[in-house]
Short mmCIF file of C-alpha atoms in Angstrom, two decimals:
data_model
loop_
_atom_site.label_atom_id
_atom_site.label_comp_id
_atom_site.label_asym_id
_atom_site.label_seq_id
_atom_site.Cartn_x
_atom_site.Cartn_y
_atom_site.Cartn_z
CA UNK A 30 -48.89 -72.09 413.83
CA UNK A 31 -45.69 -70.35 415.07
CA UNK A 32 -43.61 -72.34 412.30
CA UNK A 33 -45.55 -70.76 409.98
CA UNK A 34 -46.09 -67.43 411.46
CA UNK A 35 -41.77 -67.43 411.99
CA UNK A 36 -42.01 -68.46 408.18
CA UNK A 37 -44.04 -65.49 406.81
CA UNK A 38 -41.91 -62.42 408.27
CA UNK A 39 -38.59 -64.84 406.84
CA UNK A 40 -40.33 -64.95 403.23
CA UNK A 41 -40.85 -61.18 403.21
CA UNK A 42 -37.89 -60.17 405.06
CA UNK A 43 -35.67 -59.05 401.88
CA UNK A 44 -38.92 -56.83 400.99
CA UNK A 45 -39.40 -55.27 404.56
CA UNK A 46 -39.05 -51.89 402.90
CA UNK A 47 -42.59 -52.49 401.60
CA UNK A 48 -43.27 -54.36 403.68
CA UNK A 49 -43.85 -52.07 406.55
CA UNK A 50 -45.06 -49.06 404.92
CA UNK A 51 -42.26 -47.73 403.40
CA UNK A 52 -43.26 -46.18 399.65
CA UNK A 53 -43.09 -48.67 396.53
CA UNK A 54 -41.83 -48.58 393.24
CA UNK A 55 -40.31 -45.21 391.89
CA UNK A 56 -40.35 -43.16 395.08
CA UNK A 57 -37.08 -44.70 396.27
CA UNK A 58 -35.08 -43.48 392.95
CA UNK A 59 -35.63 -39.53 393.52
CA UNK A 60 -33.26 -40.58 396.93
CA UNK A 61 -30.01 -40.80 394.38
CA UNK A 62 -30.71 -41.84 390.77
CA UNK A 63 -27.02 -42.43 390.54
CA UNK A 64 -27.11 -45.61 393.02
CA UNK A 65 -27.03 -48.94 391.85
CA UNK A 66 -30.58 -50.49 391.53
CA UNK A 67 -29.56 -54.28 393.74
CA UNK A 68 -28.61 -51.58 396.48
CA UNK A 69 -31.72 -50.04 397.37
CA UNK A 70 -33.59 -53.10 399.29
CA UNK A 71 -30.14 -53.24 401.69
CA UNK A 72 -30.18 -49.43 401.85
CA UNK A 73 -33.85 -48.89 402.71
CA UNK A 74 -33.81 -52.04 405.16
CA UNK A 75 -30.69 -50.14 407.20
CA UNK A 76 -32.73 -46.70 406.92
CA UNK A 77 -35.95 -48.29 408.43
CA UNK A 78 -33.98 -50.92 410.82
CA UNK A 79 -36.03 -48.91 414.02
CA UNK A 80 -38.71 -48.58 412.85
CA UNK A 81 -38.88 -52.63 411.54
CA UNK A 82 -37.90 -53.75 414.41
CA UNK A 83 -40.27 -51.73 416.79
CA UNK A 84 -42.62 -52.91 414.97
CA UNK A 85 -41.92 -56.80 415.06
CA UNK A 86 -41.52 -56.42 418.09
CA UNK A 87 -45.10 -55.39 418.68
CA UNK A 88 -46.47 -58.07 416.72
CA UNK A 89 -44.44 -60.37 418.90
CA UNK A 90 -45.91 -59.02 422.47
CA UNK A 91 -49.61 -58.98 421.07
CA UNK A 92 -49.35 -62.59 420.05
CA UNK A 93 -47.91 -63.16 423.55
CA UNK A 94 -50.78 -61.44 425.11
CA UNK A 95 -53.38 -63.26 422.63
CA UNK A 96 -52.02 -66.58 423.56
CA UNK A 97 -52.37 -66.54 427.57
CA UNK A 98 -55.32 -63.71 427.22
CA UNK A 99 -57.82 -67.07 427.51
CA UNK A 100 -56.31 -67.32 430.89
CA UNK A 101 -57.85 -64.21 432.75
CA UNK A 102 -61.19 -63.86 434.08
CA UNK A 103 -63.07 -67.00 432.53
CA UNK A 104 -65.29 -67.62 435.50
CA UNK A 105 -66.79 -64.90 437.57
CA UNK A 106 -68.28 -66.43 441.24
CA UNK A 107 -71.35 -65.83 442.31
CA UNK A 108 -73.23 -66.97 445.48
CA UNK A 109 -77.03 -68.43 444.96
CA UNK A 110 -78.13 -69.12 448.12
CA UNK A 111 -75.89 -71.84 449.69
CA UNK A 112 -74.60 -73.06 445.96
CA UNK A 113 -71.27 -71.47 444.94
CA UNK A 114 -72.50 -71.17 441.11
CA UNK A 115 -69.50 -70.34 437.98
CA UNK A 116 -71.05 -67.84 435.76
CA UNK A 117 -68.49 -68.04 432.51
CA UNK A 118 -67.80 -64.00 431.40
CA UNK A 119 -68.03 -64.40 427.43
CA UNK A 120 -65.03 -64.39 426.22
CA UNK A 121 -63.83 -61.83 423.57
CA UNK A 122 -63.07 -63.65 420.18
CA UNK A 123 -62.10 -62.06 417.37
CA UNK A 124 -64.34 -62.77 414.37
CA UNK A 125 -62.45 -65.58 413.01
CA UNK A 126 -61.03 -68.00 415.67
CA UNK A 127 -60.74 -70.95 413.47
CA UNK A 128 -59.69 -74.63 414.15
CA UNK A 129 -60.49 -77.60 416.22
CA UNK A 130 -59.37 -77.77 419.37
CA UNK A 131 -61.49 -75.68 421.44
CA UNK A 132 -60.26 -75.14 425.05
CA UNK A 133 -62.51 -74.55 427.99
CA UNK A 134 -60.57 -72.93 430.98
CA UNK A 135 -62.06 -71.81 434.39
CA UNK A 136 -59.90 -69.68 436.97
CA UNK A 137 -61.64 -71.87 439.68
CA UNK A 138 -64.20 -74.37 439.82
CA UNK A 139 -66.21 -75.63 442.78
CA UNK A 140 -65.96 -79.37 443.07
CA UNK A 141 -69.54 -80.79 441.61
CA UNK A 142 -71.37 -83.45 442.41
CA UNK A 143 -73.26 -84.78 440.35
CA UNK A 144 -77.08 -85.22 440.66
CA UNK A 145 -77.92 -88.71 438.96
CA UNK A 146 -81.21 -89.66 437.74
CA UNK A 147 -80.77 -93.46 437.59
CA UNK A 148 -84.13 -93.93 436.21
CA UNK A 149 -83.49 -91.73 433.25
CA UNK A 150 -80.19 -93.27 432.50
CA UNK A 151 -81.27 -96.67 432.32
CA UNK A 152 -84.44 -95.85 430.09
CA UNK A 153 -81.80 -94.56 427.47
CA UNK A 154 -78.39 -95.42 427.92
CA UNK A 155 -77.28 -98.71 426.57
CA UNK A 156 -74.04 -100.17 428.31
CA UNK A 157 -72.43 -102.42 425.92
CA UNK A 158 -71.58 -105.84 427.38
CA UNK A 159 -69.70 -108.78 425.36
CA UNK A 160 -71.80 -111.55 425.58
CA UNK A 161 -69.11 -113.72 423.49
CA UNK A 162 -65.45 -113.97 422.46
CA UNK A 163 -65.28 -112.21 418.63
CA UNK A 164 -63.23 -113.93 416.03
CA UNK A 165 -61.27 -111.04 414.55
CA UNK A 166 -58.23 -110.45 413.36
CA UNK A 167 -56.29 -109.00 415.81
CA UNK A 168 -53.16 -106.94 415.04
CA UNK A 169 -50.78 -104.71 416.95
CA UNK A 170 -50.92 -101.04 417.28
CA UNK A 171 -48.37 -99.16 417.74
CA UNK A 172 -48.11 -95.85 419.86
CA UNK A 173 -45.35 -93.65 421.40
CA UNK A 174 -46.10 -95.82 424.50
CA UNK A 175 -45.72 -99.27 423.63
CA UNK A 176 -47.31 -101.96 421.38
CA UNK A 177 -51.38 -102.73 422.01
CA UNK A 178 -53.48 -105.23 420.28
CA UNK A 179 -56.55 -103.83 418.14
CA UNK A 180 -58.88 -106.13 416.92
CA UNK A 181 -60.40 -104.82 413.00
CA UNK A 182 -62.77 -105.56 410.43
CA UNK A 183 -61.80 -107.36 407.53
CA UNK A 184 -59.11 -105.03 405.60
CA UNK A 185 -60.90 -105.97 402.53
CA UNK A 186 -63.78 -104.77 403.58
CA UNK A 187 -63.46 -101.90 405.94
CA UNK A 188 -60.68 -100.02 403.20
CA UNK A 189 -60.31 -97.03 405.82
CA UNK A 190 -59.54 -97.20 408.91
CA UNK A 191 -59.10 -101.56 409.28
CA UNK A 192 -56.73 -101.52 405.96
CA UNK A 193 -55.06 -98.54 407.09
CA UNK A 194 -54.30 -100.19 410.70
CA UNK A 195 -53.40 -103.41 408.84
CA UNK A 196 -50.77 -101.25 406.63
CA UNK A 197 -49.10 -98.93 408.92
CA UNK A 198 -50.01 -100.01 412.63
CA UNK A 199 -51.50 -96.92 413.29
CA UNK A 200 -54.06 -94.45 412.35
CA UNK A 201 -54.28 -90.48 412.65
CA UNK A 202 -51.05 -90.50 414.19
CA UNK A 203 -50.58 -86.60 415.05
CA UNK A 204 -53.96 -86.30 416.67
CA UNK A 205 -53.67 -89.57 418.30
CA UNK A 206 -49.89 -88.28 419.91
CA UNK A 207 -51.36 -84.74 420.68
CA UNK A 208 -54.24 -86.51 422.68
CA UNK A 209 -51.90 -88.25 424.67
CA UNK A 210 -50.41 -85.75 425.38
CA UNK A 211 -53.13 -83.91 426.99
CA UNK A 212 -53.74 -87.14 428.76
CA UNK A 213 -50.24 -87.39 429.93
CA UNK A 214 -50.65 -83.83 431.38
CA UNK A 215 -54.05 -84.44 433.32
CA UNK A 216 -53.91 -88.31 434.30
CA UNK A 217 -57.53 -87.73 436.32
CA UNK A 218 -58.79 -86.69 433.04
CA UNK A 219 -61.68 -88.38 431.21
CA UNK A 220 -61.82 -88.94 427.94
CA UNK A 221 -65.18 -89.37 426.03
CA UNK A 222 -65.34 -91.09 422.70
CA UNK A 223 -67.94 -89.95 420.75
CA UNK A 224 -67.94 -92.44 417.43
CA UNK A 225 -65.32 -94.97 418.92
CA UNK A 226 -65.07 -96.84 416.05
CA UNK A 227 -62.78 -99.87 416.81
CA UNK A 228 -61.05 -97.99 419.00
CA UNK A 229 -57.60 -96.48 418.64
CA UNK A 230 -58.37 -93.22 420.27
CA UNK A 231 -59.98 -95.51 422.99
CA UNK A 232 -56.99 -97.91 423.30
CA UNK A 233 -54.63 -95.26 423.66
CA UNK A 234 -56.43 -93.59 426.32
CA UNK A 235 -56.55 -96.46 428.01
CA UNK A 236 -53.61 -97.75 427.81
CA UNK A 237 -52.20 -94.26 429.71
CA UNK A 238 -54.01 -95.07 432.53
CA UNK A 239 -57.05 -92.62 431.85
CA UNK A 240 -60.82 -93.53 432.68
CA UNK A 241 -62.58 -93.75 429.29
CA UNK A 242 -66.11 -93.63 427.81
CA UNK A 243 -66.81 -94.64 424.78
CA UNK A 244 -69.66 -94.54 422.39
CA UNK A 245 -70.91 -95.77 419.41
CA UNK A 246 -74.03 -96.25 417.45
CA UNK A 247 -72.42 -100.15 415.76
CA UNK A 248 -72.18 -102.61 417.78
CA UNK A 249 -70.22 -104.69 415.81
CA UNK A 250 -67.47 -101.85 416.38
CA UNK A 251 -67.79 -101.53 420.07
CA UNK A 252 -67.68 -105.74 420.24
CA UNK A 253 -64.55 -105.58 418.44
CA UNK A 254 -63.32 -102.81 420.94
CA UNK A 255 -64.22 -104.85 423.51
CA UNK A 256 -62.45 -107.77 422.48
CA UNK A 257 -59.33 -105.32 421.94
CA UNK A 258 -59.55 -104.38 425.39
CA UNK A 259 -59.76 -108.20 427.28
CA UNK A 260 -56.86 -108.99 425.00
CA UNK A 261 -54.61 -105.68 426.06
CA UNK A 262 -56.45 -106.26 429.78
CA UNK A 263 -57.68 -102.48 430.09
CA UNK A 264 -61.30 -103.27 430.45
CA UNK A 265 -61.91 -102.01 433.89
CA UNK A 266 -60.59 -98.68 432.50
CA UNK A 267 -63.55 -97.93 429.96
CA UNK A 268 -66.94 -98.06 429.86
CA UNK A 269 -68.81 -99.18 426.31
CA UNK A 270 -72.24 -97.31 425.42
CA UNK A 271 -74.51 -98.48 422.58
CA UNK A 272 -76.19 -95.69 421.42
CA UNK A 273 -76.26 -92.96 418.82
CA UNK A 274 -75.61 -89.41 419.69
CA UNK A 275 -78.25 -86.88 418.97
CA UNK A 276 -80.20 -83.59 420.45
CA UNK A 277 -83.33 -85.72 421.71
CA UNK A 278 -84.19 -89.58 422.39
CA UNK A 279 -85.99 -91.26 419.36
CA UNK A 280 -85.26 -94.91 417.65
CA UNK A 281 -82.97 -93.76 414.87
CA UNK A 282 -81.54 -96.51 412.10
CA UNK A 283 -77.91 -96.81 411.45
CA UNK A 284 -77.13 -96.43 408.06
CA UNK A 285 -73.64 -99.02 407.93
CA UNK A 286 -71.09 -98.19 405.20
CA UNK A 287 -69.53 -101.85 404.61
CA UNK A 288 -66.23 -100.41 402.86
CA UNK A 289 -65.69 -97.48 405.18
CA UNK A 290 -67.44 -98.22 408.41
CA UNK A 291 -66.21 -95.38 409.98
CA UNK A 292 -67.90 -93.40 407.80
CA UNK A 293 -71.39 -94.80 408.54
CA UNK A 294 -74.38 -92.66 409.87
CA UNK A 295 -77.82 -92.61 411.31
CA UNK A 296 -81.29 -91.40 410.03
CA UNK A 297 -84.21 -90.90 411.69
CA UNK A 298 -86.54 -93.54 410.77
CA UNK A 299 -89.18 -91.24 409.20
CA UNK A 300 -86.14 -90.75 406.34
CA UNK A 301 -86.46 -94.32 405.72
CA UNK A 302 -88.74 -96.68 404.25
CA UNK A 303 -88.52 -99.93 406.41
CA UNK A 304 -86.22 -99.69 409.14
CA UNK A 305 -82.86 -101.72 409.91
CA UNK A 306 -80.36 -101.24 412.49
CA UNK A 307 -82.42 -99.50 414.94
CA UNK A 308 -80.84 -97.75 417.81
CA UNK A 309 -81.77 -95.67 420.69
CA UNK A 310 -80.19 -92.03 420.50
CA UNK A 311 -78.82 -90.21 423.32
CA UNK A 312 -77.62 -86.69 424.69
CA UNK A 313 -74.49 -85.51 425.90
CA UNK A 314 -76.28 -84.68 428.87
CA UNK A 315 -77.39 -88.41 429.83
CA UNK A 316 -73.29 -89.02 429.94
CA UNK A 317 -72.78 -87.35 433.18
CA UNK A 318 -73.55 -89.85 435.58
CA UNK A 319 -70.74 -91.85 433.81
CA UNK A 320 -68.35 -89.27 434.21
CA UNK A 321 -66.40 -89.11 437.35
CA UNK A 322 -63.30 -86.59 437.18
CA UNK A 323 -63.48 -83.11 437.15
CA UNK A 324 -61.48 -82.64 433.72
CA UNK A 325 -62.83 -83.70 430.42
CA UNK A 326 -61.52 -84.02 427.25
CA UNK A 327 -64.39 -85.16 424.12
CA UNK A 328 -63.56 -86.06 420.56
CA UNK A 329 -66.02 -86.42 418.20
CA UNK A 330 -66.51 -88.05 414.91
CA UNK A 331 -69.94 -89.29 414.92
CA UNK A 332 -70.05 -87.96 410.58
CA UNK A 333 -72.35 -84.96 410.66
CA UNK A 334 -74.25 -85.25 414.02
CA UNK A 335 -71.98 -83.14 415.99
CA UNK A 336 -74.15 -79.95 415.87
CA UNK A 337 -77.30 -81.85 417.05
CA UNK A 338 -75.26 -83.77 419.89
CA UNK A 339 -74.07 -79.80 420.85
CA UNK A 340 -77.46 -78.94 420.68
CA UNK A 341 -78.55 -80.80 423.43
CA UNK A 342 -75.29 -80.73 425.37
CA UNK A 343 -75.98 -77.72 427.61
CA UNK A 344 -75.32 -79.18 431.38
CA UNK A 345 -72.60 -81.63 429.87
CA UNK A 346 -70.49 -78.22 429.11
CA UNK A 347 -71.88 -76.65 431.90
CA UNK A 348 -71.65 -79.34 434.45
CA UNK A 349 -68.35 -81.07 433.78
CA UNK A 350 -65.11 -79.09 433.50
CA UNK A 351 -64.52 -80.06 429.53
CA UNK A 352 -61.18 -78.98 428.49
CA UNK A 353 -60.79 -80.06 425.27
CA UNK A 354 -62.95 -80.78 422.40
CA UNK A 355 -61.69 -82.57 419.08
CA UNK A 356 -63.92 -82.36 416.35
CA UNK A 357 -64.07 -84.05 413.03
CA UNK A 358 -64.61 -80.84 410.93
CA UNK A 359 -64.60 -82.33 407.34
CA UNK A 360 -68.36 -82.04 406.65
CA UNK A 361 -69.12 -78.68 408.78
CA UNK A 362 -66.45 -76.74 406.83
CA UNK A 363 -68.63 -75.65 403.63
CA UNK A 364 -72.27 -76.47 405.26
CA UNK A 365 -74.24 -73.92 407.58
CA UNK A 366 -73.97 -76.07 410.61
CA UNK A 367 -70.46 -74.65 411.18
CA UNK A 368 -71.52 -71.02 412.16
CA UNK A 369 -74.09 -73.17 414.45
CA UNK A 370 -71.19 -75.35 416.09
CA UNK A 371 -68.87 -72.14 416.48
CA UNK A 372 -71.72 -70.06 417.98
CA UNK A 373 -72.31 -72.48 420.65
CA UNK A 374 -68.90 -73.51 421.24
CA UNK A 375 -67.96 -69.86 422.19
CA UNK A 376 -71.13 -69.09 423.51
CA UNK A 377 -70.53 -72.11 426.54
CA UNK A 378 -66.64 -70.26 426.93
CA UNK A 379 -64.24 -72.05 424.31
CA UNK A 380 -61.46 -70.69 422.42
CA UNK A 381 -60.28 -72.83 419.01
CA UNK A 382 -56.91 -72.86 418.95
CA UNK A 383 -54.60 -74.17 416.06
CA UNK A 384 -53.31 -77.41 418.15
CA UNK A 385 -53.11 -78.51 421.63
CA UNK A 386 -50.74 -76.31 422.70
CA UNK A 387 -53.06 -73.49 422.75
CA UNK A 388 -50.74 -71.12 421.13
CA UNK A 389 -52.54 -68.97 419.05
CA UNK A 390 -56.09 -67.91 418.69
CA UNK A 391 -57.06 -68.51 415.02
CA UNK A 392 -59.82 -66.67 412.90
CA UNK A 393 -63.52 -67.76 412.76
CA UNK A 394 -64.47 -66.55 409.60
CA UNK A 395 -61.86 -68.72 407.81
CA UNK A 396 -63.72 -72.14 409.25
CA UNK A 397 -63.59 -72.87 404.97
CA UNK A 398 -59.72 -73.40 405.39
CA UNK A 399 -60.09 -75.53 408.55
CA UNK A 400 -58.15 -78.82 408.11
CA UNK A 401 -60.53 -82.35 407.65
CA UNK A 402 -59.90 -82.91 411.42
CA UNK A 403 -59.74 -79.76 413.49
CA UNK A 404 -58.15 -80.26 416.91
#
């Protein structure tokens, strides 16, 4: 965002006369009708030099102040009975913070602990466990830390994200390097895989020494994931969960897309005539107990489900200390559901932010213009 912000005041610098209020068109020749027309932008940019550069300068400390303004006063303390409780201030947004990666800051945070309901968690919560070897083709990976094994789908089949992996060795390679470097930053950080897939997000995690949980509604993904993981030895690092992610528990069928797995979906099986691929959906919320660090960071790309999943995430964003959220944002962007997601995402104390760098606030009401993957 500040490439292009740097590039808009360099495209209209030669016009800065107009640019910054000065009058347009004819006004300038009453000045001297006798001076050469190609000298009147150089002569009105040396007349108005003060003025310009007060100005730019202005610009330059607000976005300063807009980009560390998230910082202040997030989490106001207040005592209820012997609990130290965080009540998050709303933050001010201006009506159009637009893009993916919405940060969640607190000045201070108690250290939690969390109350498990076992009972509940086994009822709905399905830990994945390999029961055999998978014969897969196995290929490398490559990342800015070294070379991993991922294990795919047939390339001929799966013509997203297995033939893509197949091709180039990698696979949504500036959000995957941005993640890690979040990771990098907070090493006690969790990071929650909503719609694993076969993993690469996963692997990566992994692979820099971060606890992982990972979820997914196929099992035929998470056994290849699983296989990826005895291969590159990082299984004691994550934890596999079977289940779809939803805003209540219900049997819901998984509806598998054999040339683009990743962008299969589930149903609830009152859509549906006779159902196939049932599987148990979850909430956010049942993911706690499997959480153990303070810090969180969640991506998400579970196709279309992610308003109902932050429907029914109210202690997971209250609970756990998530910084990050990346969201698949592809088929929000020109449905209703994205005024939803924004309105709880800034109602629970997030900012969206143009990248991970947390530079710049961007505008709401432009959520149409939001890239396919918002981070």
């Amino acid at each position: 965002m500040y490439v292009v912000f740097l590039q808009k005041f360099k495209l209209h610098n030669l016009y800065g006369y107009t640019l910054w209020g000065a009058p347009e068109g004819d006004a300038y020749l009453s000045l001297d009708e006798n001076t050469p027309h190609y000298l009147y932008p150089q002569f009105m940019l040396r007349r108005r030099r003060p003025v310009i550069t007060i100005i730019f300068g202005s610009i330059c400390a607000l976005a300063v102040f807009l980009s560390f303004k998230h910082y202040f006063g997030d989490g106001i303390k207040e005592n209820k009975g012997k609990k130290l409780v965080i009540r998050k201030r709303r933050d001010h947004i201006d009506l159009a913070i637009h893009d993916s990666l919405f940060i969640h800051q607190f000045d201070q945070i108690p250290d939690r602990q969390h109350e498990k309901d076992d009972s509940a968690q086994h009822d709905f919560v399905n830990i994945f466990q390999q029961r055999s070897r998978t014969e897969a083709p196995c290929v490398p990976f490559q990342t800015w830390r070294g070379t991993i094994k991922i294990c795919t789908h047939d390339p001929k089949q799966d013509k997203m994200i297995s033939a893509f992996v197949h091709s180039f060795a990698t696979w949504e390679q500036n959000f995957l390097n941005a993640t890690g470097d979040v990771l990098t930053r907070y090493p006690d950080m969790t990071f929650v895989d909503l719609g694993c897939n076969i993993g690469a997000y996963t692997l990566f995690a992994a692979s820099l020494g971060n606890r992982v949980v990972s979820v997914d509604a196929f099992d035929g993904n998470l056994a290849l994931l699983a296989e990826s993981l005895r291969l590159d030895s990082l299984e004691s690092n994550v934890t596999l969960v079977h289940n779809a992610i939803s805003d209540k528990h219900e049997n819901v069928t998984l509806e598998l897309n054999t040339h683009n797995v990743g962008g299969s979906y589930v149903k609830s099986l009152k859509d549906i005539g006779p159902p196939q691929n049932v599987v148990v959906s979850i909430v956010m919320d049942d993911l706690i107990p499997l959480i153990k660090s303070r810090d969180v960071f969640v991506k998400m790309d579970i196709e279309g489900s992610e308003l109902r999943a932050l429907q029914a995430a109210k202690q997971f964003l209250q609970v756990l200390n998530v910084k990050f959220i990346l969201m698949e944002w592809v088929l929000h962007k020109n449905n209703p559901s994205a005024l939803e997601i924004i309105k709880i995402m800034t109602n629970n104390g997030f900012l969206p932010f143009w990248d991970h760098q947390q530079l710049l606030p961007l505008r709401v009401n432009s959520y149409v213009y939001w890239p396919e993957n918002v981070f």
